[in-house]
Coordinates of C-alpha atoms in Angstrom, one line a residue:
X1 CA 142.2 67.1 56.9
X2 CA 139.3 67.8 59.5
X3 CA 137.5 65.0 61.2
X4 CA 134.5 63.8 60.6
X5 CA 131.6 63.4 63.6
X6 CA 131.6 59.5 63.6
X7 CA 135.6 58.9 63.6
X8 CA 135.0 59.7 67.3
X9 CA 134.1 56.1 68.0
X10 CA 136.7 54.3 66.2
X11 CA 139.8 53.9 67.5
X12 CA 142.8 55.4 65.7
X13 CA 146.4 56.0 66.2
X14 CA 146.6 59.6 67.1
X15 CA 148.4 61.8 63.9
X16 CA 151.8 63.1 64.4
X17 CA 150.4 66.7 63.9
X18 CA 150.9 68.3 66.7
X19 CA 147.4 69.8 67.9
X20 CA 147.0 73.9 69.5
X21 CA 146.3 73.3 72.7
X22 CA 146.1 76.3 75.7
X23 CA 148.1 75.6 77.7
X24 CA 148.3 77.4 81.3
X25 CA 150.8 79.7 81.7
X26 CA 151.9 81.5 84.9
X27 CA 151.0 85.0 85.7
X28 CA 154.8 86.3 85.5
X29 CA 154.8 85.4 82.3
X30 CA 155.1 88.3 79.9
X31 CA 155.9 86.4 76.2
X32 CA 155.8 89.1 73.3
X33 CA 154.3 88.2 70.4
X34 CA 157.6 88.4 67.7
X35 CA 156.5 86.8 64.6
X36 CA 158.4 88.3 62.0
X37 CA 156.7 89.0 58.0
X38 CA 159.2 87.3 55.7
X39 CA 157.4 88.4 52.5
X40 CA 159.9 91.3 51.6
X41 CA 161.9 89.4 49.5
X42 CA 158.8 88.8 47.1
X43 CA 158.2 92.5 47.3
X44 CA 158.8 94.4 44.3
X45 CA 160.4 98.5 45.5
X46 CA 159.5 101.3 43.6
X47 CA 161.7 103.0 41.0
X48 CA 163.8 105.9 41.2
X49 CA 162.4 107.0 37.7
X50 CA 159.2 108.7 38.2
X51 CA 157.8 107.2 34.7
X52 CA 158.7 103.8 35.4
X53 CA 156.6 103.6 38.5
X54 CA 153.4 105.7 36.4
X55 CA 154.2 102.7 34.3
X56 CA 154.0 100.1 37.0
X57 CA 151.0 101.2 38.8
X58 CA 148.8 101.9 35.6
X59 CA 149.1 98.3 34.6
X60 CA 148.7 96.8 37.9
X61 CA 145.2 99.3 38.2
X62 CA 144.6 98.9 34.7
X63 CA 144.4 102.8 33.9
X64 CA 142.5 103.4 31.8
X65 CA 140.5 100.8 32.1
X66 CA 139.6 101.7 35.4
X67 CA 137.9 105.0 35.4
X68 CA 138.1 106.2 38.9
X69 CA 142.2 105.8 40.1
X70 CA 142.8 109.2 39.1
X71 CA 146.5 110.4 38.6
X72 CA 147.7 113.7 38.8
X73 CA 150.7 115.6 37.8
X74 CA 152.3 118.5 39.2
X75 CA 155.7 120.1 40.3
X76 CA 157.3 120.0 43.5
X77 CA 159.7 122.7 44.1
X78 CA 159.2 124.6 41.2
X79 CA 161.2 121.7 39.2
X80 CA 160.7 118.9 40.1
X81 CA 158.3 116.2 38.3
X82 CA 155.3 113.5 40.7
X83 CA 152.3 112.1 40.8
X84 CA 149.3 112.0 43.2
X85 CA 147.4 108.7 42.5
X86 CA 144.3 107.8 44.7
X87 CA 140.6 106.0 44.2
X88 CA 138.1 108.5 43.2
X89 CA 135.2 107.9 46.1
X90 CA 137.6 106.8 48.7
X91 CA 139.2 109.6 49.6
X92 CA 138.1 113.5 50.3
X93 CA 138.2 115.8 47.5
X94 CA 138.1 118.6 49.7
X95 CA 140.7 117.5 51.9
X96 CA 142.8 117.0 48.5
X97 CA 142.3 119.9 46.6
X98 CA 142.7 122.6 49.8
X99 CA 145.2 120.9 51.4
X100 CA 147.5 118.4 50.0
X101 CA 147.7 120.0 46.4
X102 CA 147.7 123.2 47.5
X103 CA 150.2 122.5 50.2
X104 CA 152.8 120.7 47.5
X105 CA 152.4 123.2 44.7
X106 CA 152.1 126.6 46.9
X107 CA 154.6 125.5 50.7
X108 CA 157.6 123.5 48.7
X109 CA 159.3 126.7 46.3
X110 CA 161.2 127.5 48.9
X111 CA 162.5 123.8 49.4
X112 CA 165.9 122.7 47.9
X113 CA 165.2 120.4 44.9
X114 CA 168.9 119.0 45.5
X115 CA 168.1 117.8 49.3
X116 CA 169.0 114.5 49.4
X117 CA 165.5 113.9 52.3
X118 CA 163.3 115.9 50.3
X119 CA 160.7 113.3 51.2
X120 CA 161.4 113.5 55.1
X121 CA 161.3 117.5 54.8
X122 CA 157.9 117.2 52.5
X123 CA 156.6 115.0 55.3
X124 CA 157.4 117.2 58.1
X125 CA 157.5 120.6 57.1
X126 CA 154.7 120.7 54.1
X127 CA 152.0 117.9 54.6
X128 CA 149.9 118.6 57.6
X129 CA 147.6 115.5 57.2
X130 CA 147.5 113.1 60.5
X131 CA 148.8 109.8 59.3
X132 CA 151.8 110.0 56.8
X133 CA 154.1 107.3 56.4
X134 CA 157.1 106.7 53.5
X135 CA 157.1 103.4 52.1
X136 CA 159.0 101.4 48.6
X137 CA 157.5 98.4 48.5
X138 CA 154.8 98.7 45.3
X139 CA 152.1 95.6 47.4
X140 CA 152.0 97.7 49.9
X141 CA 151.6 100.7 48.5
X142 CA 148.5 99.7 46.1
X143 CA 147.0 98.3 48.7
X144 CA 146.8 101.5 51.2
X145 CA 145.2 103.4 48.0
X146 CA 142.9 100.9 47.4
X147 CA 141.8 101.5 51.2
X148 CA 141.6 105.1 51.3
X149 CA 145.0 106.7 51.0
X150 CA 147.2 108.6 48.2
X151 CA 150.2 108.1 47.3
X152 CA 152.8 110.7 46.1
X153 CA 156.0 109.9 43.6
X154 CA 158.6 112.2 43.2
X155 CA 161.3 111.9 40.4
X156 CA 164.4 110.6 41.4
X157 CA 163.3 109.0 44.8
X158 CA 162.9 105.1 45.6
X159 CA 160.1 106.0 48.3
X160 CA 157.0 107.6 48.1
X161 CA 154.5 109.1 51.1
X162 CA 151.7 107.6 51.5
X163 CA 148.8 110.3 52.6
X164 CA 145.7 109.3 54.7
X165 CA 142.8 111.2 53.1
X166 CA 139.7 108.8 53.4
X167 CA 136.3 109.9 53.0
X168 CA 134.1 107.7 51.4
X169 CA 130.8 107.3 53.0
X170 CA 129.6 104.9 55.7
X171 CA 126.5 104.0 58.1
X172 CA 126.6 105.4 61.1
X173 CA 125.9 104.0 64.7
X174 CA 122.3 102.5 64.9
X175 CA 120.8 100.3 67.6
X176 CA 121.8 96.3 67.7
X177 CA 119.2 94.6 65.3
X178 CA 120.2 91.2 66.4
X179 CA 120.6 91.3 70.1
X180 CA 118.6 93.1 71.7
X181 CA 118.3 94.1 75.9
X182 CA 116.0 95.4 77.7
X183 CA 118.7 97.1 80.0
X184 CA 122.4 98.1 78.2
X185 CA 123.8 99.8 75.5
X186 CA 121.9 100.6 72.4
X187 CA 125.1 101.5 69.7
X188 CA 126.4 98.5 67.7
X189 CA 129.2 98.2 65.7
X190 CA 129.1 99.2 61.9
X191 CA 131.0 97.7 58.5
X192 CA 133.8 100.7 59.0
X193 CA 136.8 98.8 60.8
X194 CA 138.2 102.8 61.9
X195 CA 135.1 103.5 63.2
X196 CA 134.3 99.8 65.7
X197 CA 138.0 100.4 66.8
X198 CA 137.4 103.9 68.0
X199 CA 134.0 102.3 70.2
X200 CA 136.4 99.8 70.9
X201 CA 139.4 102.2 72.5
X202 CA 136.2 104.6 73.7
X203 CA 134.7 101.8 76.0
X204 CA 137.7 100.3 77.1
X205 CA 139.8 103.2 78.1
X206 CA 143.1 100.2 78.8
X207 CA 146.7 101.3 78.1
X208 CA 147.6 97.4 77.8
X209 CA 144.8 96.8 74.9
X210 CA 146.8 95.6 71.9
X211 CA 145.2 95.8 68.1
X212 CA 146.9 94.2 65.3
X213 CA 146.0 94.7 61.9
X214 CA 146.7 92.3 59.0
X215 CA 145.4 91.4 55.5
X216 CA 142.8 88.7 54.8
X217 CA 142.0 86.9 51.6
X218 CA 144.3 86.4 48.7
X219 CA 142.5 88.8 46.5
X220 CA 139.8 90.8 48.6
X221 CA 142.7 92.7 50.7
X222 CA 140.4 93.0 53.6
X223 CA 141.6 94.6 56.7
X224 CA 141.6 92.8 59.6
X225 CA 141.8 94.0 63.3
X226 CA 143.2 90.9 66.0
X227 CA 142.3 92.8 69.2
X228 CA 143.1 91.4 73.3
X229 CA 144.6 92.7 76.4
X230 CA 148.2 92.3 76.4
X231 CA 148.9 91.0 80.6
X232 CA 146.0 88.8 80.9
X233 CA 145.1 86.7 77.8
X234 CA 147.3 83.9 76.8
X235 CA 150.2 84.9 74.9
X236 CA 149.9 81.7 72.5
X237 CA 146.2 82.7 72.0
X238 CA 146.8 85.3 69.7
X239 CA 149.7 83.9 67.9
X240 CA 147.0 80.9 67.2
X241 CA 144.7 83.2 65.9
X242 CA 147.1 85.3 63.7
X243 CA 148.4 82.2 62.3
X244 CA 144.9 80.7 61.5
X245 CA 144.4 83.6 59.6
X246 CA 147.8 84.4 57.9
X247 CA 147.0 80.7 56.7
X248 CA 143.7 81.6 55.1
X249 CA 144.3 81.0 51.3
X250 CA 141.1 82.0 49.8
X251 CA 140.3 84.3 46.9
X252 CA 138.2 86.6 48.4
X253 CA 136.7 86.9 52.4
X254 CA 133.8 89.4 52.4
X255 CA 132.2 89.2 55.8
X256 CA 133.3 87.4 59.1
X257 CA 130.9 84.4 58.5
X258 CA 133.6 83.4 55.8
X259 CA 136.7 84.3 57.9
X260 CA 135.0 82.1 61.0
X261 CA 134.4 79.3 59.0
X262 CA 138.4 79.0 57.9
X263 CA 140.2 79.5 61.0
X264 CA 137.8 77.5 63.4
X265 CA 139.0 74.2 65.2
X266 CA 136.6 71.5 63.0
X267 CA 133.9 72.7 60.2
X268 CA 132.8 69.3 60.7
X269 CA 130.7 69.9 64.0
X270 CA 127.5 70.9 64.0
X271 CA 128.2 73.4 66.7
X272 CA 129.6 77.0 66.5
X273 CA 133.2 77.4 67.5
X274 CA 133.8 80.9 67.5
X275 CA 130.8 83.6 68.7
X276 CA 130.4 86.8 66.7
X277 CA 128.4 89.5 68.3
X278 CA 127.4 93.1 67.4
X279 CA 127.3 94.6 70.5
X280 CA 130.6 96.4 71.7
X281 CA 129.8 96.2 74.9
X282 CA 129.7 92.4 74.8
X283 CA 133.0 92.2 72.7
X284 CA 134.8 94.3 75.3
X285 CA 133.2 91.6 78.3
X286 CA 135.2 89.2 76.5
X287 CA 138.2 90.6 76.2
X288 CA 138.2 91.4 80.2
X289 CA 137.5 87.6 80.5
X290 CA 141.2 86.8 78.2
X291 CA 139.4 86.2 75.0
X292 CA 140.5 87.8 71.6
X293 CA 138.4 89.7 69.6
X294 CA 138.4 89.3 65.7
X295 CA 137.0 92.1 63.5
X296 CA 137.1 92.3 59.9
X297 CA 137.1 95.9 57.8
X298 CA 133.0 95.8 56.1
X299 CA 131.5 93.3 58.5
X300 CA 129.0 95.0 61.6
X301 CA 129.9 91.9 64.1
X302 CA 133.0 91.1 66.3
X303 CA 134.0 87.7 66.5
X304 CA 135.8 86.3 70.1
X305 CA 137.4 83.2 70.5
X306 CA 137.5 80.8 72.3
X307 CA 134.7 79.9 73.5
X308 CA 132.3 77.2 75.4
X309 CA 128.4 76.0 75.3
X310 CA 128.2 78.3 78.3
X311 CA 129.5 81.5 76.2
X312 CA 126.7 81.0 73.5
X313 CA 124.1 80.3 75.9
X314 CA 124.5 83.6 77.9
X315 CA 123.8 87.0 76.8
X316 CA 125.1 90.5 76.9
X317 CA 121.7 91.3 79.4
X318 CA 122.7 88.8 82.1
X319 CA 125.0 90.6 84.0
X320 CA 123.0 93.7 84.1
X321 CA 120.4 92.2 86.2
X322 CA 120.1 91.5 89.5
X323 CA 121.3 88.1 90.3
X324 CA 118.2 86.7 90.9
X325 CA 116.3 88.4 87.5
X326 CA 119.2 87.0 86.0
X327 CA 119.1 83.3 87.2
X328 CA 115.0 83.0 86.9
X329 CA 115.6 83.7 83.1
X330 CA 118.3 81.6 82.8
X331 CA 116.5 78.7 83.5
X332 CA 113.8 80.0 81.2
X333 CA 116.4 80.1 78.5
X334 CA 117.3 76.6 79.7
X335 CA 113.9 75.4 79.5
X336 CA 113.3 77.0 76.0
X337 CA 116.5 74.8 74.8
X338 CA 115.7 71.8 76.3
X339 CA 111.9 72.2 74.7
X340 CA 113.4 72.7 71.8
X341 CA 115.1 70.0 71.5
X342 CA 113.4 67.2 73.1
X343 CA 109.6 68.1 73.1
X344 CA 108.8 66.2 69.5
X345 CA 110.8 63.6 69.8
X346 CA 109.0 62.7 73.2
X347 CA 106.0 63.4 72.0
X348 CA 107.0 60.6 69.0
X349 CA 108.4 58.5 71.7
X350 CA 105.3 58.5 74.1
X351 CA 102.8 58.1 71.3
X352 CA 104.1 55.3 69.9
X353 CA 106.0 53.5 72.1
X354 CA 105.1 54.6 75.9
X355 CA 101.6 54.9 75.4
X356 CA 101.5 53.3 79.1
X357 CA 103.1 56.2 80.2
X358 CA 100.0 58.2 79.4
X359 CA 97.1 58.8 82.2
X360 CA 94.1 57.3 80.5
X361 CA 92.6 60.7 80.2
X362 CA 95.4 62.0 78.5
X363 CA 95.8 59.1 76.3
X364 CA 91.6 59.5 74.9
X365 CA 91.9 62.8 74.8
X366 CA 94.8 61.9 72.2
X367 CA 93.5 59.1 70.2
X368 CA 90.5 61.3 69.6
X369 CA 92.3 64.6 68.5
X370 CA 93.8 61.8 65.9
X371 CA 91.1 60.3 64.6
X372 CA 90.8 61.0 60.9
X373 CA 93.6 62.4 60.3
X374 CA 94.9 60.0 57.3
X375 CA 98.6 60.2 58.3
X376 CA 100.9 58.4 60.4
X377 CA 102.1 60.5 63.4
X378 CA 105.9 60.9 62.2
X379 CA 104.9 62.2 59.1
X380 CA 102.0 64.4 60.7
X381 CA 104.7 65.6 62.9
X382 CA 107.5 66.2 60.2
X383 CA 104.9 68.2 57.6
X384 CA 104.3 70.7 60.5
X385 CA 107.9 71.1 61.6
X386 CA 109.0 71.2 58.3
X387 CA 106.0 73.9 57.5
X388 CA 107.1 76.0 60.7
X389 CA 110.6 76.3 59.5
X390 CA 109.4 77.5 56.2
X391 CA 107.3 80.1 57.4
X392 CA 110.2 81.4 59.9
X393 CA 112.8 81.6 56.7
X394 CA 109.8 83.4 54.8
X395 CA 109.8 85.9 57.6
X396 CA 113.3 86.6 57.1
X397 CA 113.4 86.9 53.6
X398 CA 110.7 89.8 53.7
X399 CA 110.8 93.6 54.4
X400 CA 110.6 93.8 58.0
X401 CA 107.1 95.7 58.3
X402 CA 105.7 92.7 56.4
X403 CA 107.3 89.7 58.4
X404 CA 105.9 90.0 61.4
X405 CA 102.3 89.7 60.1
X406 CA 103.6 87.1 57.8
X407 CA 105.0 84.6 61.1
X408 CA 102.2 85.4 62.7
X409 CA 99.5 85.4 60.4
X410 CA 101.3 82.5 58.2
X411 CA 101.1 80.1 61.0
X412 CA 97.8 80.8 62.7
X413 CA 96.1 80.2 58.8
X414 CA 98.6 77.2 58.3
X415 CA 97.7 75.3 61.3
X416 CA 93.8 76.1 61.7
X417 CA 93.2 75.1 57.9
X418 CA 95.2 72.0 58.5
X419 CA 93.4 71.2 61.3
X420 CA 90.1 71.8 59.9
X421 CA 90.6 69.8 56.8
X422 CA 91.8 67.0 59.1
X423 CA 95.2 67.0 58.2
X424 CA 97.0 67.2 61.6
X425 CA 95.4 67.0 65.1
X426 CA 95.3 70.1 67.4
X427 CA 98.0 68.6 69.8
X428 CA 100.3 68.4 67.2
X429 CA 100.1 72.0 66.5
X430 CA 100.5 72.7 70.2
X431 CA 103.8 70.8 70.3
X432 CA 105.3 72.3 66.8
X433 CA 104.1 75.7 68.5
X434 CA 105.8 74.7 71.7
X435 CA 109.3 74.1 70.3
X436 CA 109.3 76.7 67.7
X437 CA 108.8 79.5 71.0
X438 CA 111.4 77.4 72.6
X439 CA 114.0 77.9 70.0
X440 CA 113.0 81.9 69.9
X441 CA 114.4 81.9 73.4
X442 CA 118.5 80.5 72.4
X443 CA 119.8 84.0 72.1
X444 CA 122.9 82.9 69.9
X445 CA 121.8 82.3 65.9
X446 CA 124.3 79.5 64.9
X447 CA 123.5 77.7 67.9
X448 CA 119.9 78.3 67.1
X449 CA 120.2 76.8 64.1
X450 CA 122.5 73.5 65.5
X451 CA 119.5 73.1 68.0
X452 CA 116.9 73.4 64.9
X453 CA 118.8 70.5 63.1
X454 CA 119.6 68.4 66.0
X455 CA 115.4 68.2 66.4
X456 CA 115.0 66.5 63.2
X457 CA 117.7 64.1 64.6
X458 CA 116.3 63.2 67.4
X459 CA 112.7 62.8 65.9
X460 CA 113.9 60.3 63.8
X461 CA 115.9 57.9 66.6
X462 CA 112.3 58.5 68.4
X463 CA 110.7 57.0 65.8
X464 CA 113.4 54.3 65.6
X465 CA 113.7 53.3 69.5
X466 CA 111.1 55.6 71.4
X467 CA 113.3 56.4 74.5
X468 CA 115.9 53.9 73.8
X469 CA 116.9 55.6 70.7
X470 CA 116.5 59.4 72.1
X471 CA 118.7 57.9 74.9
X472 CA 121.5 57.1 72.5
X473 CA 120.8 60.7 70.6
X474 CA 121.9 61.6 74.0
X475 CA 125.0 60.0 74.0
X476 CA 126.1 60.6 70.7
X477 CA 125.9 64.6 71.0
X478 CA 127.3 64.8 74.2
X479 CA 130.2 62.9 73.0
X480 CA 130.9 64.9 70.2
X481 CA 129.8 67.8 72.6
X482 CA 133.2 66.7 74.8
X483 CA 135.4 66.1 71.6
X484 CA 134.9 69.7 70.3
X485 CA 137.2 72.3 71.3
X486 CA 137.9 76.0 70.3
X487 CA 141.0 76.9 69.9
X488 CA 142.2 74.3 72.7
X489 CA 139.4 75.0 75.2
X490 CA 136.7 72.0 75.5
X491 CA 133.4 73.2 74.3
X492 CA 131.9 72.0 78.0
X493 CA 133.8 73.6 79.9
X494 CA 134.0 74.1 82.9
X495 CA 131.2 71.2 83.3
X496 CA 133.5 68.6 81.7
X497 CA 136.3 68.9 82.6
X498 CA 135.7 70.6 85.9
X499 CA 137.4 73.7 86.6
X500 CA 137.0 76.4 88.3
X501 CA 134.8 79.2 87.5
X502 CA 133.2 82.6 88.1
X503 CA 129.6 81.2 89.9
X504 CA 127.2 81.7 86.7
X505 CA 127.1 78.4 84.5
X506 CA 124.0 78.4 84.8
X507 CA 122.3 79.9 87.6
X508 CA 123.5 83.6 88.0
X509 CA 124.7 85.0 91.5
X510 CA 125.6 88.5 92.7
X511 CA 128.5 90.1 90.7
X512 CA 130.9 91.0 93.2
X513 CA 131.6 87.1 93.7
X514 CA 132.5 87.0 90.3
X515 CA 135.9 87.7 91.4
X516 CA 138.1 85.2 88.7
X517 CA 138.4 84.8 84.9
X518 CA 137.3 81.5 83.2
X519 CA 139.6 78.8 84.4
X520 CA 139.7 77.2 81.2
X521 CA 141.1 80.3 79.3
X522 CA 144.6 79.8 81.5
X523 CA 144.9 83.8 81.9
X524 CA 148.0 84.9 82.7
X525 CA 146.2 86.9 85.6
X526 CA 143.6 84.7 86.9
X527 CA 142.0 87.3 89.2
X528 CA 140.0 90.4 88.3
X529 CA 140.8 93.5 89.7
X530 CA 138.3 94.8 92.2

């Protein structure tokens, strides 16, 4: 059962469930990841009767219900009776027809039907097809046709091959719509899982890169790709992370939005725990830090975990700058967060609670831009932030030629009719304006939108308490700031607790003194190589 954000202040006895926690491990340490499947026993094997098997799969595919699994018949050997059965659309016809078929029917007379490893001799000698593979177990086998491949039954046999012949269409490599740079790569990944591991293996030419694939969701089947470098992450990293997902239960998981949501630390927090990114140069950045990449088969993003504030708050641009481009927008991209989060509420704080805090010019100049306006200031300040958020989903929702002009347009006609009619005052539009640019510059989405939500928040406890109550706002997220964790690491690290660090929390500094991994990732080499 996941905690909820208050429990933080009230003392409880802590659970008997035993918590993942990363721990640090030395850099001799070489633990192999030896988690066993124990699911063969509830694995129904094949027949050695070729029409028990047709009968098998064409109720498990409903044929002929369903239209496109094809079966075909034909003879291997001259005598001997099997079956081709694939997904019509998945795989490549002419790959099928000139080779496989034509291979079976045409390169296997002068094979001895008798051989007792007909199927090993059919696999080297006859199919010349890159990834062949014999299996008996019927969940497996349904599931590799289901994903691209064909399956061949023979009569008499207990094992069939299993023939990779994909070619159903996919988008190719386009430029990151999401994160863009000014300097860096301009290919992304794409919803083919084959395809981002080959950018993946491309980029990082590593003999020690390790991807494991398993199967997500109870009933969507989705590959999914558990990718890190085997000598510097954490060995009990990505046992963590291929337990959190063996664990998922669900029916279905269609994109790694779902996937995230199920195998990070507390869905309770209002803060991301696990980043996802589109950009393969990024995703291989973290691996080379000790992180572990997630990707699932269909979904255009990588997901890495674990992860801090800090991780979210950089981007994939930074260290392609010069240190000193790089730290001046840093604390621009500070300064748009901070804005964003605090420039309302102070404004609801000052106005009606501080007004001595205002120079006298300031404060007339104020009172004037007010006057008329037949609502009380929270309210004014709510309708407009409220409004603004509206017309930034509207923008998304659009086709993309229409929503800039829509943002733009949308919000200029918004706020000068509602000034005109004397709904809102001109400063008020200045501040909604102010922190709406401010969130623009948090280059992370979820943490866009935790930011976006934590405003309203701390409007509110201004309205409440003026400073007092934006004081305790305070408090209360940066406690629940220092109780989150992803996957063992605090979220503030290495602020709190303090560790030590490459030099580019915040402020950047040249890259070659960037020498060491993050501390709180407990590498197994803490070091990079120069």
């Amino acid at each position: 059962m996941q905690k909820k954000p208050w429990n933080i202040f009230i003392y409880k006895d802590k659970p008997k469930k035993d918590k993942f926690e990363l721990l640090e491990t030395r850099e001799d340490d070489r633990g192999a990841d030896k988690s066993e499947h124990n699911g063969d026993d509830e694995d129904s094997f094949i027949y050695s009767m070729l029409e028990k098997n047709l009968e098998r799969l064409k109720k498990d595919f409903k044929i002929p219900m369903n239209s496109d699994i094809t079966v075909r018949k034909l003879k291997i050997c001259g005598s001997i009776d099997a079956f081709l059965i694939f997904v019509d659309g998945l795989v490549n016809r002419k790959l099928l027809n000139e080779v496989i078929l034509k291979n079976l029917m045409t390169g296997t007379r002068g094979l001895d039907p008798e051989e007792a490893d007909l199927i090993d001799m059919l696999i080297n000698k006859v199919v010349n097809v890159n990834d062949v593979a014999k299996e008996n177990r019927f969940e497996k086998i349904e599931n590799d046709i289901l994903s691209g491949f064909c399956a061949l039954f023979l009569e008499g046999f207990d094992s069939c091959v299993l023939l990779q012949v994909e070619g159903y269409e996919k988008r190719g490599i386009e430029k990151p719509e999401n994160e863009i740079v000014v300097r860096g790569s301009h290919e992304s990944f794409v919803e083919d899982l084959p395809t981002n591991l080959s950018i993946v293996r491309r980029l990082f030419k590593n003999r020690n890169l390790i991807v494991e694939t398993m199967i997500v969701g109870a009933e969507s089947n989705l590959k999914c790709a558990v990718i890190y470098q085997d000598g510097v992450v954490n060995p009990e990293l990505p046992k963590e992370v291929k337990k959190r997902i063996d664990k998922v239960k669900s029916q279905a998981i269609l994109s790694s939005g779902m996937l995230e949501q199920y195998i990070e630390d507390n869905r309770w927090m209002l803060f991301p725990q696990i980043i996802s990114t589109e950009r393969p140069d990024r995703a291989i950045s973290f691996l080379l830090e000790g992180k572990v990449l997630v990707i699932l088969d269909g979904s255009p993003f990588a997901c890495a975990m674990p992860i801090t504030f800090f991780t979210l708050y950089h981007t994939s641009a930074d260290n392609n700058l010069r240190w000193y481009y790089g730290s001046f927008v840093s604390i621009i991209r500070m300064a748009g967060i901070l804005i964003a989060v605090f420039l309302s509420s102070f404004y609801i704080a000052l106005v009606l609670f501080s007004q001595e805090m205002i120079s006298s010019e300031l404060l007339a100049s104020i009172a004037s831009a007010r006057e008329g306006v037949p609502f009380p200031t929270i309210v004014e300040l709510i309708v407009m932030e409220l409004a603004f958020e509206l017309v930034r989903e509207a923008a998304l929702r659009v086709p993309g030629v229409i929503s800039q002009t829509l943002g733009i347009v949308g919000a200029l006609i918004l706020g000068q009719a509602a000034v005109q009619a004397g709904l809102v005052s001109p400063i008020l539009i200045i501040i909604v304006a102010a922190t709406g640019i401010g969130s623009f510059t948090i280059p992370d989405y979820p943490l866009s939108m935790a930011i976006r939500i934590s405003r309203f928040f701390f409007i509110a406890l201004a309205y409440m308490a003026g400073f007092y109550g934006i004081s305790i706002g305070m408090f209360m997220f940066f406690a629940l700031m220092c109780s989150m964790k992803s996957f063992g690491v605090p979220f503030l690290a290495p602020v709190t607790p303090k560790l030590r660090n490459s030099p580019d929390v915040i402020l950047a500094k040249p890259i070659k003194y960037m020498k060491y991994r993050p501390d709180e990732l407990n590498a197994l080499k803490k070091k990079k190589k120069n």
